[in-house]
Short mmCIF file of C-alpha atoms in Angstrom, two decimals:
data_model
loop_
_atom_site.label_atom_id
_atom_site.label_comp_id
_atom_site.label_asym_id
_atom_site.label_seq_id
_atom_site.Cartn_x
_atom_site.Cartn_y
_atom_site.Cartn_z
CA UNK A 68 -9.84 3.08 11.68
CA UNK A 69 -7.32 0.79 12.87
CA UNK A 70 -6.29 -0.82 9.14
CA UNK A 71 -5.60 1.38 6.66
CA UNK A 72 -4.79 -0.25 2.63
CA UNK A 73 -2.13 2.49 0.84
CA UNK A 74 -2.90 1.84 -2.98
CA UNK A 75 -2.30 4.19 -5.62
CA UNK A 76 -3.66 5.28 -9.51
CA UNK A 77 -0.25 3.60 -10.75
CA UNK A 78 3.05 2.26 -9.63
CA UNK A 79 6.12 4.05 -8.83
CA UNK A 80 3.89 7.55 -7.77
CA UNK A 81 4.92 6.78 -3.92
CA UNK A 82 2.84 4.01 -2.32
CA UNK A 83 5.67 2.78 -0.18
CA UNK A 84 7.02 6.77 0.64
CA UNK A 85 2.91 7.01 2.24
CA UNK A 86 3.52 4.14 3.62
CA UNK A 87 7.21 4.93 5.90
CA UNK A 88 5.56 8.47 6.20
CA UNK A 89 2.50 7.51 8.10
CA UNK A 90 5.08 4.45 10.12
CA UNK A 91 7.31 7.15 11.24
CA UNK A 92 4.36 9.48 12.66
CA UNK A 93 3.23 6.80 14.38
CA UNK A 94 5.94 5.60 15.67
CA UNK A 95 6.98 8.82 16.84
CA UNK A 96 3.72 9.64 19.04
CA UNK A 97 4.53 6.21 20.40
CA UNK A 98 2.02 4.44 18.96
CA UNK A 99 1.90 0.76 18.14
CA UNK A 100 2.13 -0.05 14.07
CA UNK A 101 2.82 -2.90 11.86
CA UNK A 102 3.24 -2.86 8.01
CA UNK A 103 2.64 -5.86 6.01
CA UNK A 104 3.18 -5.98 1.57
CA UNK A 105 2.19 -8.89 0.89
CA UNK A 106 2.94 -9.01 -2.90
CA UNK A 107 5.68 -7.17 -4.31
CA UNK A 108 7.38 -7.93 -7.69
CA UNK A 109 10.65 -6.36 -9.02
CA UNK A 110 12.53 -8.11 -5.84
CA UNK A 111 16.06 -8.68 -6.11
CA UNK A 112 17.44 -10.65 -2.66
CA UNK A 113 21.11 -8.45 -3.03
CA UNK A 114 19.45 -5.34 -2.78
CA UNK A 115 17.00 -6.18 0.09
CA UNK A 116 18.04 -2.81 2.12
CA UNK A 117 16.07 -0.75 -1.25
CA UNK A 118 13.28 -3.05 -2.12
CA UNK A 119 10.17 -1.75 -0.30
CA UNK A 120 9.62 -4.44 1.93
CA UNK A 121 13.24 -3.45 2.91
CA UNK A 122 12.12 0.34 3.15
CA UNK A 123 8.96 -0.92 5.40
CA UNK A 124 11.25 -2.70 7.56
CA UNK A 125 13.59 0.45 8.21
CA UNK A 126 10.76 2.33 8.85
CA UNK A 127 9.49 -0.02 11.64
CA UNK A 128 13.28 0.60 13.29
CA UNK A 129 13.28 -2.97 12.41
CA UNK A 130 16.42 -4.96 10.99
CA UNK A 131 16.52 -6.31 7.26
CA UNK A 132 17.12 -9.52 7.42
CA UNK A 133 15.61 -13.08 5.45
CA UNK A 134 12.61 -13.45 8.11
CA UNK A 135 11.59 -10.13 8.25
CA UNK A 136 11.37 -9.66 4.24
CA UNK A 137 9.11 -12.75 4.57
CA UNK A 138 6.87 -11.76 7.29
CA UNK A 139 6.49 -8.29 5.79
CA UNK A 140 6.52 -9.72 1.74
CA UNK A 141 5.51 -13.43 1.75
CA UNK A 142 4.80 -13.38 -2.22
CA UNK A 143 8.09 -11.61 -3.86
CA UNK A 144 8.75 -12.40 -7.44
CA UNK A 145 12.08 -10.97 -9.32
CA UNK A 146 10.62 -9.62 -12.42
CA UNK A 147 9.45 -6.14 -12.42
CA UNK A 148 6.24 -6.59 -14.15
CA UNK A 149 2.76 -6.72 -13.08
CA UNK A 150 2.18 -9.62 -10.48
CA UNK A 151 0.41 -11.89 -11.80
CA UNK A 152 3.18 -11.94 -15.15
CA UNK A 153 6.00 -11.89 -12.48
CA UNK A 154 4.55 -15.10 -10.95
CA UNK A 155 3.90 -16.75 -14.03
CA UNK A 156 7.55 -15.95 -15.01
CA UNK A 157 8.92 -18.55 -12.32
CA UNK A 158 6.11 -21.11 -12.88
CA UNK A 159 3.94 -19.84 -10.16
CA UNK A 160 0.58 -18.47 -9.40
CA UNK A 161 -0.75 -15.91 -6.71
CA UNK A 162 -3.61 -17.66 -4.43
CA UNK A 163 -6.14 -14.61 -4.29
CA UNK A 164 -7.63 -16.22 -1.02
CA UNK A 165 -4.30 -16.59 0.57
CA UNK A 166 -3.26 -13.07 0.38
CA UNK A 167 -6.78 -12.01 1.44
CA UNK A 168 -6.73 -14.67 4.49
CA UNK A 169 -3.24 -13.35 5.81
CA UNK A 170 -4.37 -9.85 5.43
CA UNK A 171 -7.16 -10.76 7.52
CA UNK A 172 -5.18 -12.77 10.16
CA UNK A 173 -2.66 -9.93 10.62
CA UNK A 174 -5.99 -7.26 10.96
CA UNK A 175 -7.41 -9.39 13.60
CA UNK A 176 -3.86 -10.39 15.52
CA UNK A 177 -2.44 -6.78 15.15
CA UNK A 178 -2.19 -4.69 18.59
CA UNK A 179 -2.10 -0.97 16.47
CA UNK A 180 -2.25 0.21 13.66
CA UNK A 181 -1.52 -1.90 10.58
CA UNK A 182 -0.23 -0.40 7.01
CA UNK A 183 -1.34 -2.69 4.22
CA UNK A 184 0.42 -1.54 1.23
CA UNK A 185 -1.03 -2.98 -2.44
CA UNK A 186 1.44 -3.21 -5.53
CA UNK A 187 1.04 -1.43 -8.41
CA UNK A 188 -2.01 0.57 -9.09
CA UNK A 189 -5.76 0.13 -8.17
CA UNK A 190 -6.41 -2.40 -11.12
CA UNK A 191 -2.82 -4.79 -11.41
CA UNK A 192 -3.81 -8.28 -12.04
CA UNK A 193 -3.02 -10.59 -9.40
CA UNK A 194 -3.86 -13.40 -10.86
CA UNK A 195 -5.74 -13.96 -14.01
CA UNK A 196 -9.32 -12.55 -13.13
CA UNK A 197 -8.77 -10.24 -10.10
CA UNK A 198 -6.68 -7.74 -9.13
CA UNK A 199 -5.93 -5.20 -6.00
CA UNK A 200 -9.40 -3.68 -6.76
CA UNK A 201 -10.77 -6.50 -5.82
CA UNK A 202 -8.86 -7.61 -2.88
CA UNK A 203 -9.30 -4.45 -1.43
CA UNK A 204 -13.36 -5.19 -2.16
CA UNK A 205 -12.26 -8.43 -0.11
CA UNK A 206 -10.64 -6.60 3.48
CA UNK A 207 -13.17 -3.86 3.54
CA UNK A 208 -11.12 -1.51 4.92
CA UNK A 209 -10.63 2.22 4.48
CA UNK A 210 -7.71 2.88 1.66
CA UNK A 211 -5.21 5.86 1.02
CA UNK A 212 -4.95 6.58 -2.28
CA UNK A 213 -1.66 7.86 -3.88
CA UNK A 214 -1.78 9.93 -6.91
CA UNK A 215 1.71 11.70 -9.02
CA UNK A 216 1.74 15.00 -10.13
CA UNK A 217 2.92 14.37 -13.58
CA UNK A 218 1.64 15.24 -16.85
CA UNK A 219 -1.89 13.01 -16.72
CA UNK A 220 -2.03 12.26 -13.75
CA UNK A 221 -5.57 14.20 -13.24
CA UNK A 222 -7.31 11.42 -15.46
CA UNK A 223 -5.83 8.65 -13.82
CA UNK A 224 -6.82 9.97 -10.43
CA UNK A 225 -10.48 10.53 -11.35
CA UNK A 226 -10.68 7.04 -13.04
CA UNK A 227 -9.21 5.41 -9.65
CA UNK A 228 -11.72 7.74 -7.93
CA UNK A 229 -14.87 6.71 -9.97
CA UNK A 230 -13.99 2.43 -9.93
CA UNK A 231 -13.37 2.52 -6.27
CA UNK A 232 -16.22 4.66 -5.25
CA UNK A 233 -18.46 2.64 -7.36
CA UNK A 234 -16.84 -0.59 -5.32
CA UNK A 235 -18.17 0.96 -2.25
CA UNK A 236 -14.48 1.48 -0.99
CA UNK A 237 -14.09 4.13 1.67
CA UNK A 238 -11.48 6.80 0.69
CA UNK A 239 -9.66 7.75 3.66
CA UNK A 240 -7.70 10.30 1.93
CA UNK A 241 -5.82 10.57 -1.20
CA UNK A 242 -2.61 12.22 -1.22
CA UNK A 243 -1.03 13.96 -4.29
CA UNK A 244 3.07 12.64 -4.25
CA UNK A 245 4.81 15.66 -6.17
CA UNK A 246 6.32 14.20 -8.88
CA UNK A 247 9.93 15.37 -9.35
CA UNK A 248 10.90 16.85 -12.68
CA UNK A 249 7.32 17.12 -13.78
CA UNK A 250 6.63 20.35 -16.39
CA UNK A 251 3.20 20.46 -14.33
CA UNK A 252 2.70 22.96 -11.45
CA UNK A 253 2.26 21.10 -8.15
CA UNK A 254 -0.14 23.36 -6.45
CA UNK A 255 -2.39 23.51 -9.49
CA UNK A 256 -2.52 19.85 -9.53
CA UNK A 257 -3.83 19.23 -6.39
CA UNK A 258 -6.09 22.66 -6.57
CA UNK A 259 -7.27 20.73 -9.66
CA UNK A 260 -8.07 17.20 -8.07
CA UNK A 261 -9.35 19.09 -4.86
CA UNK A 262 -12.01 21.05 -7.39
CA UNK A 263 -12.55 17.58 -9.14
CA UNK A 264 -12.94 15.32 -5.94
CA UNK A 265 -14.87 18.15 -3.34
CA UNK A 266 -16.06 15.15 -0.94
CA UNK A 267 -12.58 13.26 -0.35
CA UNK A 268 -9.85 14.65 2.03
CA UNK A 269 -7.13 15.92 -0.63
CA UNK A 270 -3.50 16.37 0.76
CA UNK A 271 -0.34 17.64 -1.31
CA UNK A 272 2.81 16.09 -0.07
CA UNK A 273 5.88 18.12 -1.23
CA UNK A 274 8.64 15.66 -2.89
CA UNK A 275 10.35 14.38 -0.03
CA UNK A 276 13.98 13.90 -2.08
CA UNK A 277 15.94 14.71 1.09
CA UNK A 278 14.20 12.06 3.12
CA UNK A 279 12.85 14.07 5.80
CA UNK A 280 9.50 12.49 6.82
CA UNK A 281 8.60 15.25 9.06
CA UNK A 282 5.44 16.57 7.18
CA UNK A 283 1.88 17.94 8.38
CA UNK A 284 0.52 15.24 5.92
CA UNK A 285 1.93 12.49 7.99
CA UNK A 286 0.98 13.86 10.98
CA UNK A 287 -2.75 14.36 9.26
CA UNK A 288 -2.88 11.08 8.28
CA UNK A 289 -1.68 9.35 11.72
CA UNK A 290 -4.52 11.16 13.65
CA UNK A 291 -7.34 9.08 11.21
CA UNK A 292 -6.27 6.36 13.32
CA UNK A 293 -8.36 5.04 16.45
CA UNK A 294 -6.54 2.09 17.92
CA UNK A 295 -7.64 -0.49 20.33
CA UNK A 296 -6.39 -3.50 21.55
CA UNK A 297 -6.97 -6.40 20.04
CA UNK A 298 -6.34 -10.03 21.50
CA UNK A 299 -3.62 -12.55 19.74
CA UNK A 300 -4.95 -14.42 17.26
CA UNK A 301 -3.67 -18.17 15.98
CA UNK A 302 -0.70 -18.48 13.82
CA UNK A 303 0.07 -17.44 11.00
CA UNK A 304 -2.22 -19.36 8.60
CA UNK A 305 -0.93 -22.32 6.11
CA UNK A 306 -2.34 -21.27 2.80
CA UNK A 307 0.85 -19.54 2.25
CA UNK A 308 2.44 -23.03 1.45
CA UNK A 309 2.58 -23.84 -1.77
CA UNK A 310 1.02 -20.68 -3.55
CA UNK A 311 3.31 -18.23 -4.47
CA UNK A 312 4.86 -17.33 -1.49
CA UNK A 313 9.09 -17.20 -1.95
#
């Protein structure tokens, strides 16, 4: 695979941690890669260094500044509720096609490996019939799926399990995020999903509080990758005007 969508059975469970993870491995075995989130809500402009498109950017050995955010987060909206409420919130509306048309501008323009990361969880309304489920029906392309280890989690993971593999999405691998502070053993958890899911590539990824990115899982991940060159496309395309996009 050269594309690779990170979603995840909720938000906050570590899309965006997957996300710098499997940047940094890259990156470090020299390899091209480009990140693009193309909806994020929750966005505050004074705290650009934390937001993920921010974090994305950092992780790219990029600088944060106004262009970048854009080109990695063309739809940001300030409220931190599902997308589709955020957008409606400041009188706007997410254009399904637009985000699926600039996902598949940067897949066919990208020289490596490209990190699409969703928002929210595998069923967040984008807009007021379809939501990342269905734009990731729309790319095609293989997902990694990010689960918590909290209490629940193990019915959350086998519902996002079930509705994508009857979708006909490929699971590339889904990778348990240890949840910190959670009364649930770690190791049992992903024994448990592991027992539940025998056909998918399970992969326990220790909480990484101290930042250090240097895990077997990344490195795991990053060798799923087969990249080939791929010509420039045109610019970037215009339905971004006028449909959402900050």
């Amino acid at each position: 695979m050269s594309t690779v969508f990170v979603t995840a059975t909720g938000t906050e469970v570590g899309k965006t941690v997957v996300a710098r993870g499997l940047i940094k491995e890259l990156r470090a075995q020299g390899r091209p890669v480009e990140a693009l989130k193309p909806v994020v809500s929750g966005y505050d402009p004074h705290e650009a260094a934390g937001s993920d498109p921010g974090l994305l950017l950092t992780a790219l050995g990029e600088p944060i500044t106004p262009d970048g955010i854009a080109r990695i987060s063309p739809f940001r909206f300030t409220a931190p509720v599902s997308p589709h409420l955020a957008a409606r919130r400041e009188g706007k509306k997410i254009d399904f096609n637009a985000v699926v048309e600039l996902c598949r501008w940067r897949m066919q323009s990208c020289p490596g490996a490209l990190i699409i990361e969703g928002v929210g969880g595998v069923m967040a309304p984008l807009e007021d019939h379809r939501t990342v489920l269905d734009w990731m029906v729309a790319l095609g392309q293989p997902i990694i799926l990010v689960a918590g280890s909290y209490l629940g989690t193990l019915s959350h993971t086998f519902s996002a399990v079930d509705v994508l593999e009857r979708r006909g999405i490929s699971i590339a691998a889904l990778v348990v995020n240890e949840t910190a502070g959670s009364p649930v053993s770690f190791s049992d958890t992903v024994e448990s999903i592991r027992t539940f899911c025998p056909n998918l590539d399970v992969q326990g990824l220790p909480w990484l509080g101290n930042g250090n990115f240097n895990n077997a899982v990344f490195q795991h991940l990053a060798a799923k990758f087969t990249i080939e060159s791929i010509d420039g496309g045109q610019g970037q395309p215009d339905l971004l005007r006028n449909h959402g996009a900050a």
